[in-house]
Amino acid sequence: MTSKTHNKHKIINDPVYGFIKIPSDLIYEIIEHPYFQRLRSIKQLGLTFYVYPGAVHTRFQHVLGAMHLMGTAIEVLKAKGVEITDQEAEAVTAAILLHDIGHGPFSHTLEHSIVEGISHEEISILFMKELNKLFEGRLTMAIEIFTNKYPKKFLYSLVSGQLDMDRTDYLRRDSFFTGVAEGAVGTERLIKMLDVVNDELTVEAKGIYSVEKFLIARRLMYWQVYLHKTVIASEQLLTKIMLRARFVAQSGTELFGSPQLLFFLKNNITKISQLTLLLPNHQFTALEYFAELDDNDILCAIKVWKKHTDKVLAVLCNDLINRNFPVLEMRTCPYSEIEINAYRQNIADTLNLSASDAEYFVYSDYVSNSAYSMRDYNIRIKNADGSIVDIAEASDIANISALSKKVTKYFLCFPKVLRT
């Protein structure tokens, strides 16, 4: 695929980094494709804007930011003598640009509600393969880097590692748009300290404090933003709405929705192979339907569903629109079935619901996070004498090792009416 547009080296004014450039014709053509443009209508942080009103930025903005940081990282590494060909530079830039193209509506919130058991990374690979056909094989190397099959492993670490350009951008961007200053990271300093030793991405020793701040900022952002109690409650409510909508759609009851949304509500897509097959009585593949699905489909449907004859669906939709989120109690040990069933019986009696319907209003799950993993693709520090050590060993801050511990919290959600 080639475009006749004479100027593909556009400049974009980004609110976080200022002016950023599109580095090549191929990158421009990827950005212009409808698969990619769809990311303009998918919020980066799902329903977090219900807590932080400024958090309405999109996946489109995020991946452009990650692309910009990748360009900076490539320049830094090449200046230090790391061999990166022009083809590799373009490929790793394309890989980071497309790493989130498989996200569905509201990003992680509905990741397993539209298609069950299929990650956005798997869908991203499918989109990349489709685009590779369109671009006559020019994305082959990008796909190899994205899937960690390319010989130069440090390129994969720039796309998907503990100091990758994805995390580096989303921490700074999410901090900017939420106003949570604790998440701000010094991206310029961090990237300038990168180096490669024996095909392994490392950080110069004088950049250790930037890494420490990065890890602490990540921990703070998770508990203050991504795993904020009200954010979890709102996103749980949205997933219950989609679960009930699928039940209604598959029971034969009439349900409003775009053709794309109704396709996924009426068909259970649970295997990656189903996304590329032409289902009976449909002229498009599931992947083609997915490519036209975004936040607007969900929001428009919910506004209509709040008056649906199905009582459970209508109540759930009204609760989301009116920001009447469930109470979320959190603790360090799981909730027992006895505790959960007691709440369900209570809400069933209060709202005159069946036992099965009460499960949409009372439920328990857990969230977990560790700011740093010491198992895979460790952050490696390059000392002045050339020796390489793990950040946990090199840091003089005792809690860096503690950041590698996974923290799990269990929660119980129930309607506010049960609290009074």
Tab-separated table of N, CA and C in Angstrom, residues 105-171:
chain	number	residue	atom	x	y	z
A	105	PRO	N	-13.245	-1.315	23.439
A	105	PRO	CA	-13.842	-0.173	24.144
A	105	PRO	C	-13.401	-0.089	25.602
A	106	PHE	N	-13.079	1.125	26.038
A	106	PHE	CA	-12.669	1.420	27.412
A	106	PHE	C	-11.445	0.618	27.854
A	107	SER	N	-10.618	0.244	26.877
A	107	SER	CA	-9.318	-0.369	27.141
A	107	SER	C	-9.431	-1.603	28.040
A	108	HIS	N	-8.706	-1.621	29.158
A	108	HIS	CA	-8.639	-2.815	30.002
A	108	HIS	C	-9.973	-3.144	30.669
A	109	THR	N	-10.839	-2.153	30.826
A	109	THR	CA	-12.101	-2.374	31.544
A	109	THR	C	-12.907	-3.518	30.948
A	110	LEU	N	-13.031	-3.542	29.631
A	110	LEU	CA	-13.857	-4.554	28.970
A	110	LEU	C	-13.012	-5.558	28.180
A	111	GLU	N	-11.740	-5.709	28.574
A	111	GLU	CA	-10.840	-6.561	27.798
A	111	GLU	C	-11.360	-7.977	27.647
A	112	HIS	N	-12.005	-8.524	28.671
A	112	HIS	CA	-12.513	-9.895	28.587
A	112	HIS	C	-14.039	-9.948	28.613
A	113	SER	N	-14.663	-8.813	28.299
A	113	SER	CA	-16.123	-8.780	28.250
A	113	SER	C	-16.642	-8.820	26.817
A	114	ILE	N	-15.906	-8.204	25.898
A	114	ILE	CA	-16.293	-8.237	24.480
A	114	ILE	C	-15.912	-9.585	23.887
A	115	VAL	N	-14.648	-9.952	24.049
A	115	VAL	CA	-14.179	-11.292	23.672
A	115	VAL	C	-13.566	-11.917	24.922
A	116	GLU	N	-14.017	-13.088	25.264
A	116	GLU	CA	-13.624	-13.703	26.533
A	116	GLU	C	-12.361	-14.536	26.391
A	117	GLY	N	-11.387	-14.271	27.279
A	117	GLY	CA	-10.190	-15.087	27.306
A	117	GLY	C	-9.173	-14.776	26.226
A	118	ILE	N	-9.339	-13.646	25.530
A	118	ILE	CA	-8.389	-13.245	24.485
A	118	ILE	C	-7.820	-11.888	24.868
A	119	SER	N	-6.516	-11.798	25.010
A	119	SER	CA	-5.892	-10.546	25.448
A	119	SER	C	-5.800	-9.544	24.309
A	120	HIS	N	-5.642	-8.270	24.675
A	120	HIS	CA	-5.512	-7.253	23.633
A	120	HIS	C	-4.204	-7.424	22.865
A	121	GLU	N	-3.170	-8.012	23.503
A	121	GLU	CA	-1.921	-8.256	22.785
A	121	GLU	C	-2.131	-9.259	21.643
A	122	GLU	N	-2.933	-10.284	21.895
A	122	GLU	CA	-3.213	-11.273	20.847
A	122	GLU	C	-3.972	-10.640	19.684
A	123	ILE	N	-4.918	-9.773	20.020
A	123	ILE	CA	-5.677	-9.082	18.965
A	123	ILE	C	-4.781	-8.101	18.232
A	124	SER	N	-3.849	-7.470	18.948
A	124	SER	CA	-2.897	-6.556	18.309
A	124	SER	C	-2.101	-7.283	17.232
A	125	ILE	N	-1.662	-8.504	17.541
A	125	ILE	CA	-0.885	-9.286	16.572
A	125	ILE	C	-1.723	-9.571	15.325
A	126	LEU	N	-3.010	-9.893	15.521
A	126	LEU	CA	-3.884	-10.145	14.369
A	126	LEU	C	-3.998	-8.907	13.498
A	127	PHE	N	-4.195	-7.756	14.118
A	127	PHE	CA	-4.279	-6.510	13.350
A	127	PHE	C	-2.964	-6.234	12.615
A	128	MET	N	-1.842	-6.480	13.300
A	128	MET	CA	-0.542	-6.250	12.673
A	128	MET	C	-0.348	-7.146	11.460
A	129	LYS	N	-0.807	-8.389	11.540
A	129	LYS	CA	-0.685	-9.308	10.416
A	129	LYS	C	-1.575	-8.873	9.247
A	130	GLU	N	-2.762	-8.370	9.570
A	130	GLU	CA	-3.640	-7.855	8.519
A	130	GLU	C	-3.014	-6.644	7.840
A	131	LEU	N	-2.451	-5.756	8.627
A	131	LEU	CA	-1.795	-4.577	8.065
A	131	LEU	C	-0.554	-4.965	7.270
A	132	ASN	N	0.124	-6.011	7.710
A	132	ASN	CA	1.322	-6.456	7.002
A	132	ASN	C	0.986	-6.928	5.588
A	133	LYS	N	-0.173	-7.568	5.440
A	133	LYS	CA	-0.623	-7.955	4.102
A	133	LYS	C	-0.865	-6.719	3.246
A	134	LEU	N	-1.497	-5.740	3.872
A	134	LEU	CA	-1.839	-4.503	3.179
A	134	LEU	C	-0.593	-3.727	2.770
A	135	PHE	N	0.409	-3.744	3.652
A	135	PHE	CA	1.646	-3.008	3.396
A	135	PHE	C	2.726	-3.887	2.748
A	136	GLU	N	2.301	-5.021	2.185
A	136	GLU	CA	3.156	-5.880	1.362
A	136	GLU	C	4.421	-6.338	2.101
A	137	GLY	N	4.237	-6.743	3.370
A	137	GLY	CA	5.328	-7.346	4.125
A	137	GLY	C	6.240	-6.377	4.852
A	138	ARG	N	5.934	-5.088	4.802
A	138	ARG	CA	6.829	-4.105	5.421
A	138	ARG	C	6.748	-4.103	6.948
A	139	LEU	N	5.814	-4.862	7.525
A	139	LEU	CA	5.709	-4.949	8.983
A	139	LEU	C	6.229	-6.278	9.536
A	140	THR	N	6.853	-7.065	8.689
A	140	THR	CA	7.339	-8.377	9.119
A	140	THR	C	8.324	-8.258	10.283
A	141	MET	N	9.296	-7.374	10.159
A	141	MET	CA	10.276	-7.206	11.223
A	141	MET	C	9.625	-6.652	12.479
A	142	ALA	N	8.674	-5.741	12.333
A	142	ALA	CA	7.969	-5.174	13.489
A	142	ALA	C	7.244	-6.268	14.262
A	143	ILE	N	6.631	-7.200	13.545
A	143	ILE	CA	5.926	-8.309	14.186
A	143	ILE	C	6.921	-9.223	14.897
A	144	GLU	N	8.074	-9.458	14.291
A	144	GLU	CA	9.100	-10.292	14.928
A	144	GLU	C	9.597	-9.648	16.222
A	145	ILE	N	9.769	-8.341	16.208
A	145	ILE	CA	10.193	-7.641	17.425
A	145	ILE	C	9.101	-7.712	18.481
A	146	PHE	N	7.854	-7.454	18.078
A	146	PHE	CA	6.718	-7.441	18.999
A	146	PHE	C	6.511	-8.800	19.661
A	147	THR	N	6.780	-9.876	18.935
A	147	THR	CA	6.592	-11.236	19.457
A	147	THR	C	7.887	-11.819	20.025
A	148	ASN	N	8.915	-10.991	20.142
A	148	ASN	CA	10.208	-11.383	20.724
A	148	ASN	C	10.875	-12.506	19.936
A	149	LYS	N	10.749	-12.467	18.614
A	149	LYS	CA	11.387	-13.460	17.758
A	149	LYS	C	12.544	-12.870	16.948
A	150	TYR	N	12.792	-11.588	17.137
A	150	TYR	CA	13.889	-10.952	16.409
A	150	TYR	C	15.192	-11.176	17.180
A	151	PRO	N	16.315	-11.408	16.481
A	151	PRO	CA	17.580	-11.725	17.168
A	151	PRO	C	18.043	-10.684	18.186
A	152	LYS	N	17.849	-9.410	17.904
A	152	LYS	CA	18.280	-8.366	18.841
A	152	LYS	C	17.206	-8.194	19.916
A	153	LYS	N	17.405	-8.849	21.046
A	153	LYS	CA	16.390	-8.897	22.097
A	153	LYS	C	16.172	-7.554	22.790
A	154	PHE	N	17.171	-6.676	22.767
A	154	PHE	CA	17.000	-5.396	23.447
A	154	PHE	C	15.917	-4.552	22.779
A	155	LEU	N	15.650	-4.802	21.500
A	155	LEU	CA	14.585	-4.070	20.811
A	155	LEU	C	13.219	-4.447	21.389
A	156	TYR	N	13.064	-5.736	21.702
A	156	TYR	CA	11.827	-6.185	22.352
A	156	TYR	C	11.661	-5.519	23.714
A	157	SER	N	12.764	-5.375	24.457
A	157	SER	CA	12.708	-4.745	25.780
A	157	SER	C	12.247	-3.300	25.701
A	158	LEU	N	12.534	-2.632	24.590
A	158	LEU	CA	12.073	-1.254	24.409
A	158	LEU	C	10.568	-1.191	24.180
A	159	VAL	N	10.006	-2.290	23.650
A	159	VAL	CA	8.565	-2.355	23.381
A	159	VAL	C	7.809	-2.947	24.555
A	160	SER	N	8.362	-3.990	25.156
A	160	SER	CA	7.678	-4.685	26.243
A	160	SER	C	8.681	-5.154	27.284
A	161	GLY	N	8.967	-4.299	28.227
A	161	GLY	CA	9.893	-4.610	29.303
A	161	GLY	C	9.549	-3.733	30.492
A	162	GLN	N	10.362	-3.787	31.506
A	162	GLN	CA	10.043	-3.029	32.720
A	162	GLN	C	10.431	-1.559	32.634
A	163	LEU	N	11.186	-1.221	31.599
A	163	LEU	CA	11.484	0.182	31.319
A	163	LEU	C	11.161	0.498	29.858
A	164	ASP	N	10.091	-0.118	29.347
A	164	ASP	CA	9.756	0.079	27.940
A	164	ASP	C	9.132	1.450	27.698
A	165	MET	N	8.987	1.786	26.431
A	165	MET	CA	8.448	3.104	26.077
A	165	MET	C	6.943	3.181	26.308
A	166	ASP	N	6.294	2.034	26.397
A	166	ASP	CA	4.871	1.979	26.747
A	166	ASP	C	4.666	2.485	28.176
A	167	ARG	N	5.326	1.865	29.131
A	167	ARG	CA	5.186	2.265	30.538
A	167	ARG	C	5.690	3.688	30.760
A	168	THR	N	6.797	4.009	30.106
A	168	THR	CA	7.381	5.330	30.306
A	168	THR	C	6.406	6.421	29.881
A	169	ASP	N	5.700	6.187	28.773
A	169	ASP	CA	4.724	7.197	28.349
A	169	ASP	C	3.487	7.189	29.220
A	170	TYR	N	2.909	6.002	29.484
A	170	TYR	CA	1.614	6.045	30.171
A	170	TYR	C	1.734	6.568	31.597
A	171	LEU	N	2.855	6.352	32.255
A	171	LEU	CA	3.002	6.916	33.597
A	171	LEU	C	2.995	8.441	33.547
